[in-house]
Coordinates of C-alpha atoms in Angstrom, one line a residue:
X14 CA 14.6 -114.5 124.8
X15 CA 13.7 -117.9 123.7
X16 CA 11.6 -119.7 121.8
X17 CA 12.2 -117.2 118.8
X18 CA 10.4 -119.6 116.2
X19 CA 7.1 -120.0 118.3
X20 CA 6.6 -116.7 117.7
X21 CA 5.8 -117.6 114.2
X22 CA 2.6 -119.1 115.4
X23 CA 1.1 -116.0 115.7
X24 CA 1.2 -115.7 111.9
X25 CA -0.9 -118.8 111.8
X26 CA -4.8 -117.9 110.4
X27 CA -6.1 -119.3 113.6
X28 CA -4.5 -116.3 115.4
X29 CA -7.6 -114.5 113.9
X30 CA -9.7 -116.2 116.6
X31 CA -7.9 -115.5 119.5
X32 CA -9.2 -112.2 121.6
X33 CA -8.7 -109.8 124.4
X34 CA -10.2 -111.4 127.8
X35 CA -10.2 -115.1 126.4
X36 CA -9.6 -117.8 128.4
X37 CA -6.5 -119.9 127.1
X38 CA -4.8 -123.1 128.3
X39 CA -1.5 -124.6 127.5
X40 CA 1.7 -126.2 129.1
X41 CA 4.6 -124.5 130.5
X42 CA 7.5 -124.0 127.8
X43 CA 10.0 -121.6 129.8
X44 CA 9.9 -120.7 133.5
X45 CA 12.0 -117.9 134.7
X46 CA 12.4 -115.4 136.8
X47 CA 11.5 -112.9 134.9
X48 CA 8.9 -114.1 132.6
X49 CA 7.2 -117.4 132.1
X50 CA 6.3 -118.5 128.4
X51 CA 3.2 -120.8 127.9
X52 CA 2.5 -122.7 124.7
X53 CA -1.0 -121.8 123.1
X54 CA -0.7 -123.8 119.6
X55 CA -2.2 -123.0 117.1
X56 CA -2.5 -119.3 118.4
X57 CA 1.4 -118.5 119.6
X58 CA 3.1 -118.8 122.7
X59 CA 1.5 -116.5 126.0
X60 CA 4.0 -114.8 127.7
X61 CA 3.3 -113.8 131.7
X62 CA 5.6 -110.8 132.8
X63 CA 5.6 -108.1 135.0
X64 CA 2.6 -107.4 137.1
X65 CA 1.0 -110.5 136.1
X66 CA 4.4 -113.0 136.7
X67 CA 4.0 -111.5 140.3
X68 CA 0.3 -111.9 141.4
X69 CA 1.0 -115.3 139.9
X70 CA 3.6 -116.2 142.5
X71 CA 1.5 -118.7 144.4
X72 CA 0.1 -120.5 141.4
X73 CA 3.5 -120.6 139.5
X74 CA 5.5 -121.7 142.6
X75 CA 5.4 -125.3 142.1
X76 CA 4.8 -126.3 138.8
X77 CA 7.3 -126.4 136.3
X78 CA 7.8 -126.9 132.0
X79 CA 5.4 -129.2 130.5
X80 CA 2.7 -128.1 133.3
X81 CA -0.4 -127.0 132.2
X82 CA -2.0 -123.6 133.2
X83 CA -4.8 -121.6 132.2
X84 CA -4.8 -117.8 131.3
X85 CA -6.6 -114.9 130.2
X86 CA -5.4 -113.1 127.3
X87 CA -4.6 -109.4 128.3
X88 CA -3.0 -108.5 124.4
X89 CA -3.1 -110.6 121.6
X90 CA 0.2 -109.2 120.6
X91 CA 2.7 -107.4 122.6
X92 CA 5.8 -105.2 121.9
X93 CA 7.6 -108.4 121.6
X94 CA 5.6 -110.2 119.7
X95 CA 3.9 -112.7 122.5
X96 CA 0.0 -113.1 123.8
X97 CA 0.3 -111.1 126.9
X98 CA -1.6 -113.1 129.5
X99 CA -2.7 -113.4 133.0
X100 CA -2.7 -116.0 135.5
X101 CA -5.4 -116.7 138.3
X102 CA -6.2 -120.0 138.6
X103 CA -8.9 -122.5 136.7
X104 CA -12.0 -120.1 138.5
X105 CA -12.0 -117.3 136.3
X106 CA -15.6 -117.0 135.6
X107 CA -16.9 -118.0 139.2
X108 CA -14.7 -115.5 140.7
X109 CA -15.6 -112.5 138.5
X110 CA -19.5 -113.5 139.2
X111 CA -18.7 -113.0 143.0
X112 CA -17.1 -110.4 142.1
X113 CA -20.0 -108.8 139.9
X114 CA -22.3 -109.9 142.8
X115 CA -20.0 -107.5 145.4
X116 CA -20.2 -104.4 142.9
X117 CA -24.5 -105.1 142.0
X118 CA -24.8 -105.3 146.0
X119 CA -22.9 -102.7 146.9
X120 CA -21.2 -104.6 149.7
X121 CA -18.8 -103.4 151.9
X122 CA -16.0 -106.4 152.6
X123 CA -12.1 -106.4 154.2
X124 CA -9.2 -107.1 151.6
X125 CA -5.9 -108.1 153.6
X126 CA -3.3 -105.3 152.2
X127 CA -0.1 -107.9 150.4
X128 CA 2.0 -105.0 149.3
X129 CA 2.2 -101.0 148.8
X130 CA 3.3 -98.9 145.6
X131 CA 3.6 -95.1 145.1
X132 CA 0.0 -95.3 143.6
X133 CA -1.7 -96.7 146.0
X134 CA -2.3 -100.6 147.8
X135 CA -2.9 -104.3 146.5
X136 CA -4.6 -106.7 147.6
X137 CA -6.3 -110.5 146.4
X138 CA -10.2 -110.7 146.5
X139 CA -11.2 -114.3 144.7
X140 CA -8.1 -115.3 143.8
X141 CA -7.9 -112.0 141.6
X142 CA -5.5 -109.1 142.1
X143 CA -7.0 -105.6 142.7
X144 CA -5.6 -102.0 143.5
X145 CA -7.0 -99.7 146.2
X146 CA -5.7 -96.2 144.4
X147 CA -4.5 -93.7 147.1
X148 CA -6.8 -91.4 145.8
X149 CA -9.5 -93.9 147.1
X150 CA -8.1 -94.6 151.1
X151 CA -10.1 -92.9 153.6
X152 CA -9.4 -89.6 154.6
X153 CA -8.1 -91.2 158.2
X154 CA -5.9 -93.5 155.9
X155 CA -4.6 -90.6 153.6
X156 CA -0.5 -90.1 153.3
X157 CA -0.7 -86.5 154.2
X158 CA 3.0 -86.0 153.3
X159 CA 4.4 -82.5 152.6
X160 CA 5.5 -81.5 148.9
X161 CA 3.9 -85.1 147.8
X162 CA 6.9 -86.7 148.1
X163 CA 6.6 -90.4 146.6
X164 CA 9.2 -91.7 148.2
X165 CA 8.0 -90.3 151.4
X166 CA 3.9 -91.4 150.3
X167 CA 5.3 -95.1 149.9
X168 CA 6.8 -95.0 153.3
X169 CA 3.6 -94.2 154.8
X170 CA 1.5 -96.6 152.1
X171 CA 3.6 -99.6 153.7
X172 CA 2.5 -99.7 156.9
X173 CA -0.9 -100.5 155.7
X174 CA 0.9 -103.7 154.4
X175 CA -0.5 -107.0 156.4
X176 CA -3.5 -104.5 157.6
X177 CA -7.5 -105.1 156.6
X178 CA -9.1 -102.3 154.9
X179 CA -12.8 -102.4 154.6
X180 CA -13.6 -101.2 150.8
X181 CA -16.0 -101.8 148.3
X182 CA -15.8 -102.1 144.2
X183 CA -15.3 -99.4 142.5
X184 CA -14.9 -100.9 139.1
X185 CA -13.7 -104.1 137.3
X186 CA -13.3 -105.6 134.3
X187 CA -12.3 -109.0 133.5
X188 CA -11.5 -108.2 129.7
X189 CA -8.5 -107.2 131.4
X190 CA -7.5 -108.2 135.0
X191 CA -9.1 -104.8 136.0
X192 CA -10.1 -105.0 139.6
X193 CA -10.1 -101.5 142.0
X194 CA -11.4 -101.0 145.4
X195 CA -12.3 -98.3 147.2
X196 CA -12.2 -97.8 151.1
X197 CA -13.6 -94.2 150.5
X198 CA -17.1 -95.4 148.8
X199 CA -17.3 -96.8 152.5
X200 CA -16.4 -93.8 154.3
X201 CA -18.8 -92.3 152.2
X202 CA -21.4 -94.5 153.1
X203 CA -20.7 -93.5 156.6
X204 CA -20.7 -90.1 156.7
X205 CA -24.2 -90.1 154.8
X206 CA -25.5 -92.0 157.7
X207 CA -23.9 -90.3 161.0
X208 CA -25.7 -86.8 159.1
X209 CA -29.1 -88.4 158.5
X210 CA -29.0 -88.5 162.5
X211 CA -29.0 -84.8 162.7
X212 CA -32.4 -83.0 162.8
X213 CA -33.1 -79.7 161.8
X214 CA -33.0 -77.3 165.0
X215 CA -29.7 -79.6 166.5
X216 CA -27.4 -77.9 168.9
X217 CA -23.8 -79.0 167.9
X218 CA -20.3 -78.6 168.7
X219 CA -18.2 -77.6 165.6
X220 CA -14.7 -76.9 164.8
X221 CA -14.2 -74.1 162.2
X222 CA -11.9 -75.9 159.8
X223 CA -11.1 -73.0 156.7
X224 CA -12.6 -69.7 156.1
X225 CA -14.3 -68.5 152.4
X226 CA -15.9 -65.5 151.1
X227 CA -19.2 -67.1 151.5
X228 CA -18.7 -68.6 154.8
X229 CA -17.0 -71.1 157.0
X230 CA -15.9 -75.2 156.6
X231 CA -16.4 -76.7 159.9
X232 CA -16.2 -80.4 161.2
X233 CA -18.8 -81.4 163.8
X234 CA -17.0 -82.9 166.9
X235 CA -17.9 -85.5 169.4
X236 CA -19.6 -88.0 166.5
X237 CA -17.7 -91.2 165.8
X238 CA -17.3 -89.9 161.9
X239 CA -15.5 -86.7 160.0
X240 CA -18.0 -85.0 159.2
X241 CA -17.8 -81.5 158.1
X242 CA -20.5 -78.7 157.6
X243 CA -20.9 -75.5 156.0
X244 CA -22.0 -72.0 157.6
X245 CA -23.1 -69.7 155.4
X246 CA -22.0 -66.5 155.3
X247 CA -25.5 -65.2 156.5
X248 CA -25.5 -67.3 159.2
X249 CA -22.5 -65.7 160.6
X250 CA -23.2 -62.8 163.3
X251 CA -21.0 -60.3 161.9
X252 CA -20.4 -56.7 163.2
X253 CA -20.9 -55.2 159.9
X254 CA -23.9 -56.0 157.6
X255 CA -23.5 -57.9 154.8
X256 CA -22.3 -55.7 151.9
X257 CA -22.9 -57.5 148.3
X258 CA -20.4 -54.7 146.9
X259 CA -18.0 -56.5 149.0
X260 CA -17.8 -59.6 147.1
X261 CA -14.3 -61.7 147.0
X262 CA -14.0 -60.0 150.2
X263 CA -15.8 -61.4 152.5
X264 CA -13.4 -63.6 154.2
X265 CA -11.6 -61.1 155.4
X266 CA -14.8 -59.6 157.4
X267 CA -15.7 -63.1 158.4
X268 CA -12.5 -63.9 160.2
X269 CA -13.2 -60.3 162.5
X270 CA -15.1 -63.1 164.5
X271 CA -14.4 -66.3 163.7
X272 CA -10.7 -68.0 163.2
X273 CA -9.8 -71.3 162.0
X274 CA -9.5 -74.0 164.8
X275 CA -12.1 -71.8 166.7
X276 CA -15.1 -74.4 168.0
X277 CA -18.5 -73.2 168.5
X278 CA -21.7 -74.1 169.2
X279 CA -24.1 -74.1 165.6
X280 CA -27.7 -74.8 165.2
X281 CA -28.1 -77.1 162.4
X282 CA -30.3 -75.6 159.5
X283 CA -30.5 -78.0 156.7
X284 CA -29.6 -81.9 156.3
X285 CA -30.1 -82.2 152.4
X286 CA -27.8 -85.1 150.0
X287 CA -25.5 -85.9 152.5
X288 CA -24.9 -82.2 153.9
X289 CA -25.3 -80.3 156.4
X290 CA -25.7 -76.2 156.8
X291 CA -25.3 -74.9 160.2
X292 CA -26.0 -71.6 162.3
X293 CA -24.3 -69.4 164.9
X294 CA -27.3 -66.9 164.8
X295 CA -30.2 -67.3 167.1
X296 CA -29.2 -70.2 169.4
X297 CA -31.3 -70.4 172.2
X298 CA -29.9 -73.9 174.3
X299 CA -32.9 -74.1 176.5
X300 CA -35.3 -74.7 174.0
X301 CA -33.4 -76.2 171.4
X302 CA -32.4 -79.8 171.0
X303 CA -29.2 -80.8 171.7
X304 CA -26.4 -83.3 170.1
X305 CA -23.6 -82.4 171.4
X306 CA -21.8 -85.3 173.8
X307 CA -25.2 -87.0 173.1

């Protein structure tokens, strides 16, 4: 590495005033491939590496030493001794507001997918890098890979690459770059409002999904959105009554009349914070409302 005696700048007393998330300008003293080194007398010399070098590709790509740029300061002193800093332009502040603006509104908004990791998806929203985590995708948009194979996961993850995702913010922080989205806030969103649509006394076609002690996971079927219901083990017509004695064993007397991938027809009972409880007792089609292929 170069440029061994700027280093010593960051002895200098002014270093004192320099800070995590401050804005920093200064020209160009080194540009390579792997790390670019900026001048940022009397504080030191910024160093932009890594992550940062490469969601500063476009801005980088045609300036050259004695440029100026401007920065934000990620760490005021890294393992090798330079101000760690990030590159996005002279619209720092504008582009966090919008960005402030999404999260307050709780918009929803597309991002154009640039490239894929193990971990999830990247994208550019303001001129500012963010990551949609794969635990965020939507559950249509989840890598269902078997033994979680990362190799395999980023196989799948890439073929979101030059895709739109709708997402919203889940968090940011501009202290530090910190921008993540979330496409399942949206789904979310979604689901919430294809339930609200259900009424109490409902017919419905369901789908019985996975079968527990106290009842059975189902996903309603002909609506344009997953969503997924519970049946309650007393709202099961069983051969047997239901013997309390018998807990942790219930399942097994549940599936004597219902099997996973079996689809019914349920009587919703409740719609209550974005669930739904549903009945295979009692249904009487004739007098009872109907959603199904509605």
């Amino acid at each position: 590495m170069v440029f061994t005696e700027q280093k010593n700048f960051k002895k200098n007393k002014a270093n004192d005033e320099i800070r995590v998330g401050m804005v920093v300008e200064g020209p160009i003293l080194e540009k390579t491939s792997r790390y670019v080194l900026i001048d940022l007398s009397p504080f030191g010399v910024g160093m932009v590496r890594g992550f940062y070098l490469k969601e500063a590709k476009t801005i980088l790509k045609d300036l050259k030493e004695g440029d100026k740029v401007v920065g934000r300061v990620i760490d005021v002193d890294n393992e090798e001794g330079y101000i760690e800093l990030s590159l996005q332009g002279q619209n720092f502040d504008e582009s966090w507001e919008k960005i402030s603006q999404l999260k307050e509104e709780n918009k929803a908004f597309p991002i154009l997918i640039l490239e894929a990791n193990a971990g999830g998806l990247i994208a550019k929203l303001e001129n500012i890098t963010g990551f949609l985590p794969v635990s965020q995708l939507a559950t249509e948009h989840y890598p269902q890979v078997e033994g979680g194979s990362k190799e395999k996961i980023l196989e799948k993850l890439k073929n979101f690459v030059g895709q739109n995702l709708t997402v919203k913010i889940l968090d940011f922080d501009p202290q530090v770059s910190k921008l993540i989205f979330s496409e399942k806030l949206v789904e979310k969103d979604k689901i919430s409002e294809a339930i609200n649509q259900f009424k109490v006394g409902d017919l419905v076609k369901v789908k019985i999904t996975k079968i527990v002690d106290y009842g059975a996971f189902c996903r309603i079927q002909d609506v344009p959105q997953l969503v997924d219901g519970l049946i309650h083990v007393t709202e099961i017509p069983l051969e047997s009554p239901i013997d309390k004695s018998q807990s942790g064993k219930m399942a097994a007397e549940i599936k004597t009349v219902l099997t996973e991938g079996d689809v019914k027809e349920a009587k919703v009972v409740s719609v209550d914070n974005g669930r739904i409880c549903l009945s295979l007792k009692n249904i009487s089609p004739s007098n009872t409302p109907s959603k199904i292929n509605s």
